[in-house]
CSV table of C-alpha atoms in Angstrom, one decimal:
chain,number,residue,atom,x,y,z
S,1,LEU,CA,124.7,124.2,231.5
S,2,VAL,CA,124.1,127.6,229.9
S,3,VAL,CA,124.1,130.4,232.5
S,4,THR,CA,123.1,133.3,230.2
S,5,SER,CA,119.7,134.3,228.9
S,6,PRO,CA,118.9,133.8,225.1
S,7,ASP,CA,119.5,137.5,224.3
S,8,GLU,CA,123.1,137.4,225.8
S,9,PRO,CA,126.3,135.8,224.5
S,10,THR,CA,126.3,132.1,225.5
S,11,VAL,CA,128.3,131.2,228.6
S,12,SER,CA,128.3,127.6,229.6
S,13,VAL,CA,129.9,125.5,232.3
S,14,ASP,CA,130.0,121.8,233.2
S,15,ASP,CA,128.9,121.8,236.9
S,16,ILE,CA,125.7,123.0,238.6
S,17,GLU,CA,127.6,124.7,241.5
S,18,ILE,CA,129.9,126.5,239.1
S,19,ALA,CA,126.8,127.5,237.0
S,20,TYR,CA,125.2,129.1,240.1
S,21,TYR,CA,128.5,130.9,240.9
S,22,VAL,CA,129.1,132.2,237.4
S,23,GLY,CA,125.5,133.2,237.0
S,24,LEU,CA,125.6,135.3,240.2
S,25,TYR,CA,128.9,136.8,239.1
S,26,LEU,CA,127.6,137.8,235.7
S,27,HIS,CA,124.2,139.1,236.7
S,28,ASN,CA,124.7,140.7,240.1
S,29,ARG,CA,126.8,143.8,240.3
S,30,ARG,CA,127.1,143.7,244.1
S,31,ILE,CA,128.2,140.0,244.0
S,32,ARG,CA,130.7,140.8,241.2
S,33,SER,CA,132.1,143.8,243.2
S,34,ALA,CA,132.3,141.7,246.4
S,35,ILE,CA,134.1,138.8,244.6
S,36,SER,CA,136.5,141.2,242.9
S,37,SER,CA,137.2,142.9,246.2
S,38,LEU,CA,137.9,139.5,247.9
S,39,ALA,CA,140.2,138.4,245.1
S,40,ARG,CA,142.3,141.6,245.4
S,41,ASN,CA,142.3,142.1,249.2
S,42,MET,CA,141.9,138.7,251.0
S,43,VAL,CA,144.9,137.8,253.1
S,44,LEU,CA,145.4,134.6,255.0
S,45,VAL,CA,146.9,134.8,258.5
S,46,LEU,CA,147.8,131.4,260.0
S,47,GLY,CA,149.5,130.3,263.1
S,48,ARG,CA,148.9,129.1,266.7
S,49,PHE,CA,147.1,131.7,268.6
S,50,PRO,CA,146.3,130.4,272.1
S,51,ARG,CA,145.2,132.8,274.8
S,52,GLY,CA,148.6,134.4,275.3
S,53,ARG,CA,149.2,135.0,271.6
S,54,GLN,CA,145.8,136.6,270.9
S,55,LEU,CA,147.3,140.1,271.2
S,56,VAL,CA,149.8,139.3,268.4
S,57,LEU,CA,147.0,138.0,266.2
S,58,GLU,CA,144.8,141.0,266.9
S,59,ALA,CA,147.6,143.4,266.2
S,60,ILE,CA,148.3,141.8,262.8
S,61,LEU,CA,144.7,141.8,261.9
S,62,GLU,CA,144.2,145.4,262.8
S,63,GLU,CA,147.2,146.5,260.7
S,64,LEU,CA,145.9,144.5,257.7
S,65,ARG,CA,142.4,146.0,258.1
S,66,ARG,CA,144.0,149.5,258.4
S,67,ARG,CA,145.7,148.9,255.0
S,68,GLY,CA,142.4,147.8,253.4
S,69,TYR,CA,142.9,144.1,253.4
S,70,LEU,CA,140.3,141.5,254.3
S,71,PRO,CA,142.1,139.1,256.7
S,72,ILE,CA,141.1,135.5,257.2
S,73,THR,CA,142.5,133.7,260.2
S,74,LEU,CA,143.4,130.0,260.2
S,75,ASP,CA,144.2,129.1,263.8
S,76,LEU,CA,146.3,126.0,264.0
S,77,GLU,CA,146.1,125.7,267.7
S,78,GLY,CA,145.1,122.2,268.6
S,79,SER,CA,144.8,121.3,264.9
S,80,SER,CA,145.8,117.9,263.8
S,81,ASP,CA,143.0,117.5,261.2
S,82,LEU,CA,143.8,115.6,258.0
S,83,HIS,CA,141.7,118.2,256.2
S,84,LEU,CA,144.1,121.0,257.2
S,85,LYS,CA,146.1,120.7,254.0
S,86,VAL,CA,143.0,121.0,251.8
S,87,ILE,CA,141.7,123.9,253.8
S,88,LEU,CA,145.0,125.6,253.8
S,89,LEU,CA,145.6,125.2,250.0
S,90,THR,CA,142.0,126.3,249.3
S,91,LEU,CA,142.4,129.5,251.4
S,92,MET,CA,145.8,130.2,249.8
S,93,GLY,CA,144.3,129.8,246.4
S,94,VAL,CA,142.0,132.8,247.0
S,95,SER,CA,144.5,134.9,249.1
S,96,ARG,CA,146.6,137.8,247.9
S,97,PHE,CA,149.3,136.7,250.3
S,98,VAL,CA,149.9,134.7,253.5
S,99,ILE,CA,151.3,135.6,256.8
S,100,ALA,CA,152.4,132.4,258.6
S,101,ASP,CA,153.3,133.0,262.3
S,102,LEU,CA,155.0,129.7,263.2
S,103,SER,CA,155.9,130.6,266.8
S,104,GLY,CA,155.5,127.7,269.2
S,105,ALA,CA,154.5,125.2,266.5
S,106,ARG,CA,157.4,122.9,265.6
S,107,ASP,CA,155.1,120.3,263.9
S,108,HIS,CA,153.4,123.0,261.8
S,109,ARG,CA,156.7,124.3,260.6
S,110,LEU,CA,157.6,120.8,259.4
S,111,GLU,CA,154.2,120.5,257.8
S,112,LEU,CA,154.6,123.9,256.1
S,113,GLU,CA,158.0,122.8,254.9
S,114,ALA,CA,156.5,119.6,253.5
S,115,MET,CA,153.7,121.4,251.7
S,116,ALA,CA,155.9,124.3,250.4
S,117,PRO,CA,156.0,123.0,246.8
S,118,SER,CA,152.2,123.3,246.6
S,119,PHE,CA,152.2,127.0,247.8
S,120,SER,CA,152.8,128.6,244.5
S,121,SER,CA,149.5,130.6,244.4
S,122,ALA,CA,150.3,133.2,247.0
S,123,PRO,CA,153.5,134.7,248.5
S,124,VAL,CA,154.1,133.5,252.1
S,125,GLN,CA,155.9,135.4,254.8
S,126,PRO,CA,156.9,133.1,257.7
S,127,LEU,CA,157.2,134.9,261.1
S,128,LEU,CA,158.8,133.6,264.2
S,129,ALA,CA,159.0,135.0,267.7
S,130,HIS,CA,162.6,135.4,268.7
S,131,SER,CA,162.1,133.3,271.8
S,132,ASP,CA,161.3,130.3,269.6
S,133,SER,CA,164.9,129.6,268.5
S,134,ASP,CA,164.6,126.5,266.3
S,135,ALA,CA,164.3,128.5,263.1
S,136,VAL,CA,166.8,126.2,261.4
S,137,LEU,CA,163.8,124.2,260.2
S,138,MET,CA,162.9,126.9,257.8
S,139,ASP,CA,166.1,126.5,255.7
S,140,ASN,CA,164.5,124.3,253.0
S,141,ILE,CA,161.6,126.7,252.5
S,142,SER,CA,163.8,129.6,251.4
S,143,SER,CA,164.5,127.8,248.1
S,144,TYR,CA,160.9,128.3,247.0
S,145,PRO,CA,160.4,131.6,245.1
S,146,HIS,CA,157.0,132.3,246.7
S,147,PHE,CA,158.4,132.2,250.3
S,148,LEU,CA,160.1,135.2,251.7
S,149,ASN,CA,162.9,134.9,254.2
S,150,LEU,CA,161.9,134.1,257.8
S,151,TYR,CA,161.2,137.3,259.8
S,152,THR,CA,161.9,137.0,263.5
S,153,TYR,CA,160.5,139.5,266.1
S,154,ARG,CA,161.2,140.0,269.8
S,155,ASP,CA,157.7,140.9,270.9
S,156,GLU,CA,154.4,142.2,269.8
S,157,GLU,CA,155.6,145.8,269.9
S,158,GLU,CA,158.5,145.1,267.6
S,159,LEU,CA,156.3,143.2,265.2
S,160,MET,CA,153.7,146.0,265.1
S,161,ALA,CA,156.4,148.6,264.6
S,162,SER,CA,157.9,146.6,261.7
S,163,LEU,CA,154.8,144.9,260.2
S,164,SER,CA,154.3,147.4,257.5
S,165,THR,CA,157.9,147.7,256.3
S,166,LYS,CA,159.2,144.2,257.1
S,167,VAL,CA,156.2,142.0,256.4
S,168,VAL,CA,153.4,143.6,254.3
S,169,ASP,CA,155.5,145.8,251.9
S,170,PRO,CA,157.8,142.8,251.0
S,171,LEU,CA,154.8,140.6,250.5
S,172,GLU,CA,153.3,143.2,248.1
S,173,GLU,CA,156.6,143.4,246.3
S,174,LYS,CA,156.5,139.6,245.9
S,175,VAL,CA,152.9,139.7,244.6
S,176,ARG,CA,154.2,142.0,241.8
S,177,GLU,CA,157.3,139.9,241.2
S,178,LEU,CA,155.8,136.4,241.0
S,179,PRO,CA,153.8,136.8,237.8
S,180,LYS,CA,156.9,138.1,236.1
S,181,ARG,CA,159.0,135.2,237.4
S,182,ARG,CA,156.3,132.6,236.3
S,183,ALA,CA,156.3,134.2,232.8
S,184,THR,CA,160.1,134.0,232.7
S,185,ASP,CA,160.1,130.4,233.9
S,186,LYS,CA,157.6,129.4,231.2
S,187,GLY,CA,159.5,131.2,228.4
């Protein structure tokens, strides 16, 4: 399927949905700008955020917005959907980085650990409330280069005070480091 007009260089794709997307991207400056902005600034925040943890989520989202990111939240509360892995991997594929608050979610920590080899597209910062003491489950994840060390926090105030320096800044450092590491691994 050719997505350019006869007076333009020929651009073709194999799929109608991709043709529509590429056509919009090539011919609509506002769409192109929006997609580029999304690709540079989208951040996935995942975790269990029941009523009592909404303040933590809102604080994380506010800090990310303040820094110019476009946060997407994936609330795992009550989630046992088989499509979770597909949704998670899709969102990770378009995210600059991932903040994974694993507090109160033993099963999701195990799931995250099982899926860790697939998470090579974006750096992941696992967080854990200090009151949730079974952090030993995270040991296997630290061997993956795109996972940062588990960051534990006492309460919302400590997390907010340290979010920039202990979570976002190290993630940005990892964003810059990963392409270099991939190039070294291939060479």
